[in-house]
Short mmCIF file of C-alpha atoms and ligand atoms in Angstrom, two decimals:
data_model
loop_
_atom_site.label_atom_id
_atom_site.label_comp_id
_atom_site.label_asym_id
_atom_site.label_seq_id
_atom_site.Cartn_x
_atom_site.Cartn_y
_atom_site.Cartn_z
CA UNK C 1 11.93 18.38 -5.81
CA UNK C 2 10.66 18.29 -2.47
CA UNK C 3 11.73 15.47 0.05
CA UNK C 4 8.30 15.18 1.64
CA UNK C 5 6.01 13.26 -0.48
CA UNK C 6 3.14 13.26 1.57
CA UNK C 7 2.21 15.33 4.43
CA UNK C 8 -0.62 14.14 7.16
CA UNK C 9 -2.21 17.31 9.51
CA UNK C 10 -4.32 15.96 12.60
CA UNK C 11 -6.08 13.48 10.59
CA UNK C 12 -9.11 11.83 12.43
CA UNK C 13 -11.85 9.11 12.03
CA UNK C 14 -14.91 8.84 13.95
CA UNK C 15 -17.41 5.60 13.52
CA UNK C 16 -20.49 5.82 15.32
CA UNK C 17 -21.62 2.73 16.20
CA UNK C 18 -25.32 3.18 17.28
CA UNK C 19 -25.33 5.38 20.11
CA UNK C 20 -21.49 4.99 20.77
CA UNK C 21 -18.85 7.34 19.05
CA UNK C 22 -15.55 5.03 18.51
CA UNK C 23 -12.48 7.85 17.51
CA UNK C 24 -10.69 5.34 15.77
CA UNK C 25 -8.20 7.77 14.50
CA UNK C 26 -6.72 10.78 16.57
CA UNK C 27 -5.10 13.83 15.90
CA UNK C 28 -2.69 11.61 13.72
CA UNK C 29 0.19 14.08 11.87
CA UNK C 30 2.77 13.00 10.02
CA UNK C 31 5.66 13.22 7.20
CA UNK C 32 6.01 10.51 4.66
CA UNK C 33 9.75 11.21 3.11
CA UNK C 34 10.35 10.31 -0.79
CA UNK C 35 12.13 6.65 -0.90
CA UNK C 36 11.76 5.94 2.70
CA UNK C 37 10.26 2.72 4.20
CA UNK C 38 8.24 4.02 7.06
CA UNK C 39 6.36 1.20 9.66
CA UNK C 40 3.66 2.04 11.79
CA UNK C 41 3.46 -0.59 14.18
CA UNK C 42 0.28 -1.26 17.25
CA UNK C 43 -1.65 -3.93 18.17
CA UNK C 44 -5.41 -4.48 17.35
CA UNK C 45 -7.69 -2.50 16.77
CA UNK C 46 -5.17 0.20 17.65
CA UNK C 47 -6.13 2.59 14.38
CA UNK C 48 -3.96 0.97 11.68
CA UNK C 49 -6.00 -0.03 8.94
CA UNK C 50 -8.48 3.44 9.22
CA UNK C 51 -4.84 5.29 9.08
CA UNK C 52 -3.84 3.78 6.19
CA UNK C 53 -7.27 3.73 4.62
CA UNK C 54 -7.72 7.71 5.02
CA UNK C 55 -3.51 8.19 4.10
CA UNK C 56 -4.68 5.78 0.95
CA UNK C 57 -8.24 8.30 0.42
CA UNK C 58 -10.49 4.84 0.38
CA UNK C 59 -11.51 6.54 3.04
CA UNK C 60 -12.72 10.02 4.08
CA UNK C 61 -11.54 11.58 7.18
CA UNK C 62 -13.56 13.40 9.88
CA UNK C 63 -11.19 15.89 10.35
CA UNK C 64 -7.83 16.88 9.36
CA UNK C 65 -6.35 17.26 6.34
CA UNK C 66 -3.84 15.63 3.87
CA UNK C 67 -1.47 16.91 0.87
CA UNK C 68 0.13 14.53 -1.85
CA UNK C 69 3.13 16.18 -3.53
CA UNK C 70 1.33 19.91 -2.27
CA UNK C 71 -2.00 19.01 -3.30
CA UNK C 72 -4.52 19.01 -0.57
CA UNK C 73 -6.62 15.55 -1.81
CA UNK C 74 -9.52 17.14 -0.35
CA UNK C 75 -9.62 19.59 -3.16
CA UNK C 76 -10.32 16.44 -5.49
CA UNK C 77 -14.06 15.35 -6.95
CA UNK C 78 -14.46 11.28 -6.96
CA UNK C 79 -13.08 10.96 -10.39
CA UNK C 80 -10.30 12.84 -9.94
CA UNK C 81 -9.48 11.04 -7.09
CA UNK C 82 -9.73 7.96 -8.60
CA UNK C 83 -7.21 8.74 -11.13
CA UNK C 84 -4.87 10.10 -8.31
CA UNK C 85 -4.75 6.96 -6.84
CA UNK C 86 -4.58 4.99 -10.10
CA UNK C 87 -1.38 6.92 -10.52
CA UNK C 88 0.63 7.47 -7.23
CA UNK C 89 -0.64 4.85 -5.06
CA UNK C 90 0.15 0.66 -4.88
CA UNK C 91 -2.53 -0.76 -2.06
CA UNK C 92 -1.19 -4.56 -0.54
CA UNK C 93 -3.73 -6.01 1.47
CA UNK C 94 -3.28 -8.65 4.51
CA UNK C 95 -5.52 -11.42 2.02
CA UNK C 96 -3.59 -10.79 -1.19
CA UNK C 97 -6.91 -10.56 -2.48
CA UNK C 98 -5.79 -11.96 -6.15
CA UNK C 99 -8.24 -13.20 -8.81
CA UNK C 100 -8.41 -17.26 -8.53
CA UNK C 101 -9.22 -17.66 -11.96
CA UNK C 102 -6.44 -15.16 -13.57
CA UNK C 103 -3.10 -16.57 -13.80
CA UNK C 104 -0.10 -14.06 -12.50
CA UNK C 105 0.79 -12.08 -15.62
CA UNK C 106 -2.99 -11.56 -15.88
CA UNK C 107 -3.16 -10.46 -11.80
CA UNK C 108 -0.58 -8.27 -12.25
CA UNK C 109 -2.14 -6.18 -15.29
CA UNK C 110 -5.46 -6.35 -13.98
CA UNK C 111 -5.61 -2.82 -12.59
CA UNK C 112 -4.43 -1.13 -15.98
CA UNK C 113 -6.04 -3.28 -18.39
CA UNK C 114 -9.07 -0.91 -18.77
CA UNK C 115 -6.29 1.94 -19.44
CA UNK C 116 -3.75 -0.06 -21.28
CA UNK C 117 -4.03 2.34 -24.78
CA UNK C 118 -3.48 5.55 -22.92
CA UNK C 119 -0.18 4.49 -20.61
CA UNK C 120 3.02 5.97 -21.52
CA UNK C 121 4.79 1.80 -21.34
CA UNK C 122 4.07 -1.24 -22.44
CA UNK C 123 2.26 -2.84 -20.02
CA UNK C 124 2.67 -6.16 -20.31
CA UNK C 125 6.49 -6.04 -20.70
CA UNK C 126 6.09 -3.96 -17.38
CA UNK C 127 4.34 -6.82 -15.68
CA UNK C 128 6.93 -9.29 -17.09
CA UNK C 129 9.67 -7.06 -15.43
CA UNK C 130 8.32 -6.89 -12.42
CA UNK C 131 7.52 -10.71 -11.91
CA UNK C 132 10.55 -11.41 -13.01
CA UNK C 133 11.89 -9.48 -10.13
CA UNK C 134 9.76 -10.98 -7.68
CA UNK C 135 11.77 -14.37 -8.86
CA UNK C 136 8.35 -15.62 -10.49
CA UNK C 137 10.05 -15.45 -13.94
CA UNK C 138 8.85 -19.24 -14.49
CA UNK C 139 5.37 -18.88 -13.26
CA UNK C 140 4.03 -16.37 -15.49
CA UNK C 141 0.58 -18.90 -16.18
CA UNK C 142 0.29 -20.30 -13.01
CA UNK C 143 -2.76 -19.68 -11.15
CA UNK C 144 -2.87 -18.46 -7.26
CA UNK C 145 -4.03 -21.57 -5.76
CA UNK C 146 -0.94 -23.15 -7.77
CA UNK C 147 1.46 -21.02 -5.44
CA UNK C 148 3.04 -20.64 -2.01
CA UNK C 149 0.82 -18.07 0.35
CA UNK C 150 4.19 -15.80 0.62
CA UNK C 151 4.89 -16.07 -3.26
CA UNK C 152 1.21 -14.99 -3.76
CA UNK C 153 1.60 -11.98 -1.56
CA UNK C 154 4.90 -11.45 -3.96
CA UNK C 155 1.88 -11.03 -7.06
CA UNK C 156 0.52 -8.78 -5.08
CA UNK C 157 3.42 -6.61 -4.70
CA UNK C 158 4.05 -6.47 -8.27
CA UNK C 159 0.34 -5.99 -8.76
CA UNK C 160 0.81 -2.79 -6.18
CA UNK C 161 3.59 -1.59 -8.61
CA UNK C 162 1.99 -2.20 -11.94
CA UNK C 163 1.38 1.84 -12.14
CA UNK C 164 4.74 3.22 -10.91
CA UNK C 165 3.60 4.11 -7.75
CA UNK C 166 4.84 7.01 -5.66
CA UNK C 167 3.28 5.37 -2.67
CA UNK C 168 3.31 1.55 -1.34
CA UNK C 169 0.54 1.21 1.35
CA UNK C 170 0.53 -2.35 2.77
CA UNK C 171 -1.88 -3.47 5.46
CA UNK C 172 -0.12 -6.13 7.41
CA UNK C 173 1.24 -7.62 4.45
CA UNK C 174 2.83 -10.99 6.19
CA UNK C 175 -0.25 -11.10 8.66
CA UNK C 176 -1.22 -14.47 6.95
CA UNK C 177 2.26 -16.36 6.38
CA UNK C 178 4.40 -17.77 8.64
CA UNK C 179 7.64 -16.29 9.21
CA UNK C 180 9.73 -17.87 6.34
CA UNK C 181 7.36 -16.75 3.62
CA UNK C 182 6.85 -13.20 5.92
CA UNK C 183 10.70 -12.75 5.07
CA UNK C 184 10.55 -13.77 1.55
CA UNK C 185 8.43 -11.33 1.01
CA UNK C 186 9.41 -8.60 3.14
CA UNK C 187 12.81 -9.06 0.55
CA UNK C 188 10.44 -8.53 -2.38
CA UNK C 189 9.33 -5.70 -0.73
CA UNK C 190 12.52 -3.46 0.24
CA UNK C 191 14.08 -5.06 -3.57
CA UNK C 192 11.06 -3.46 -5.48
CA UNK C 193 11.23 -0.27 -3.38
CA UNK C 194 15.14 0.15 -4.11
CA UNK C 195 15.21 -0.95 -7.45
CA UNK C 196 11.68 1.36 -8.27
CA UNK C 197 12.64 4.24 -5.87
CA UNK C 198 9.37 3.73 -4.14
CA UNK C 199 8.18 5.53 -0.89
CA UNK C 200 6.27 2.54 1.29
CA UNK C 201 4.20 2.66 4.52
CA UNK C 202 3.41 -0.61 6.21
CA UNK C 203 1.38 -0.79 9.03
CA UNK C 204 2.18 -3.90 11.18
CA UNK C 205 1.48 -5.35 14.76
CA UNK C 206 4.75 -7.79 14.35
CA UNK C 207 8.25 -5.90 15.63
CA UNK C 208 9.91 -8.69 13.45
CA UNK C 209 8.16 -6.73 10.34
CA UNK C 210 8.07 -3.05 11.06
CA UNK C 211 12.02 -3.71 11.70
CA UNK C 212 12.43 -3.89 8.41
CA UNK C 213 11.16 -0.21 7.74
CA UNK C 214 13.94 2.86 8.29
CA UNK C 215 11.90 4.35 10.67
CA UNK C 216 9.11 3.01 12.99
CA UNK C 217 6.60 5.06 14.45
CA UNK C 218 3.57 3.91 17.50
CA UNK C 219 0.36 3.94 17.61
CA UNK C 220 -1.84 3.14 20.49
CA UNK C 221 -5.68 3.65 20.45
CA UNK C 222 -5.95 5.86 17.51
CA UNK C 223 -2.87 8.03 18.63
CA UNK C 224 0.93 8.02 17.50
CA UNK C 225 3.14 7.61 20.51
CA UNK C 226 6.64 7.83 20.92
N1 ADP S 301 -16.41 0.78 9.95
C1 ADP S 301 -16.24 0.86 11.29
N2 ADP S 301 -17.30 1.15 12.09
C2 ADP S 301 -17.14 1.24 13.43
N3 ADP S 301 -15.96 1.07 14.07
C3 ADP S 301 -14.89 0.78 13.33
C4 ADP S 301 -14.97 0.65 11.90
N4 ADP S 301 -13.72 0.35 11.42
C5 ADP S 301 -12.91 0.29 12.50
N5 ADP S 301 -13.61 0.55 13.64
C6 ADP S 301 -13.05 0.60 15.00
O1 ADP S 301 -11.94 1.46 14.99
C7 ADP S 301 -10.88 0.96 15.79
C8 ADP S 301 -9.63 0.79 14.95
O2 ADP S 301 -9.83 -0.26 13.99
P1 ADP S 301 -8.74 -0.64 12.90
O3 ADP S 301 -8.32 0.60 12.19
O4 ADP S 301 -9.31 -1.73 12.08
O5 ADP S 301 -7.53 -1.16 13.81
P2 ADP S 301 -6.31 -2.13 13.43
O6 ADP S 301 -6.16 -2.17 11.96
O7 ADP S 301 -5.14 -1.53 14.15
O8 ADP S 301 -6.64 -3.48 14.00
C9 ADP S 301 -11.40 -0.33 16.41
O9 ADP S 301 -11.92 -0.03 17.66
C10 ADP S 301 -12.49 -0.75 15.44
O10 ADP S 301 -13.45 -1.53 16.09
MG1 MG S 302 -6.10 -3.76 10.62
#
């Protein structure tokens, strides 16, 4: 098997933002290697969410191209992309974005409750496992606004993993805890990715975060830097 899971040529975003052309992504290549914690670290509005957006394919590039496992993603129609990510990719957002009114086992199973008769496990002693991991064990019925902002952001990283992911992409993960819960949950993090063998890039304008990753890479205005 191949060490490189995915592989990043040149990718670029342009907005145009009525008569002005903002390149919020340039020339961006890069190697994402199976099992590795990679960090891409810059400060605002430096590129990181539309790089992780168009490495994620929420979002389309304007140039460039990208290959998952070999597979160009730009050979893929809408539903076939869809499933793609269904099945390689975990997303964790910087709002945890969980559903107030669904208590944790149900957050965690919400992506593959439509598909729960076709997966090859069972899925809700795969959510179990996983929020048992997380050290929720005891919480399974609690709702989010019953929990801790950084043990929230833990749902969300088993809700990420639900699937099996290849790929973890996390967008500023800790951006809204402070730095006890950021920890807490940086552990669930690195735990999940050991014990699942997950690959995980986490863009992050904290040094304190991205130094958690095995290797850190720059980005300034759209760019990588060294
Ligand atoms: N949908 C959009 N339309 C126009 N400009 C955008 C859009 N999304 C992002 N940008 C611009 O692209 C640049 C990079 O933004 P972003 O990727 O969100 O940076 P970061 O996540 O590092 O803060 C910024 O200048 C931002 O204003
Ligand atoms: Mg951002």
């Amino acid at each position: 098997m191949n060490d490189i899971l995915m592989e990043c040529w040149q990718l670029g975003k342009d907005y145009s933002s009525g008569t002005r052309m903002v390149r919020a992504v340039k020339d961006v290549s890069l190697w994402l290697k199976r099992g590795y914690f990679t960090a891409i670290m810059g400060p605002s509005g430096s590129g990181k969410t539309t790089l992780l957006n168009l490495i994620g394919t929420l979002d389309v590039p304007t140039h460039g191209k990208l290959f998952f496992e070999g597979v160009a993603v730009d050979s893929l129609n809408d539903d076939q992309l869809a499933d793609f990510r269904r099945e390689n990719i975990g997303f964790v957002f910087q709002l945890f974005n969980l559903i107030p009114s669904l208590n944790v086992m149900e957050n965690v199973m919400i992506p593959l409750l439509p598909f729960r008769n076709e997966l090859s496990f069972d899925l809700e002693e795969r959510a179990k496992e996983l929020i048992e991991m997380i050290g929720l064990g005891e919480r399974f019925d609690h709702l989010p606004g019953e929990l801790s902002g950084g043990e929230q952001q833990r749902v969300a990283i088993a809700r990420a993993m639900i699937n099996h992911p290849k790929l973890i992409l996390a967008d500023e993960p800790t951006g809204n805890l402070d730095t006890g819960m950021g920890k807490e949950v940086m552990n669930s993090l690195k735990q999940l990715k050991e014990e699942q063998g997950t690959t995980i890039l986490l863009v992050t304008h904290d040094v304190n975060i991205a130094s958690h990753a095995s290797e850190i890479l720059n980005i300034k205005d759209g760019m990588l830097v060294s």
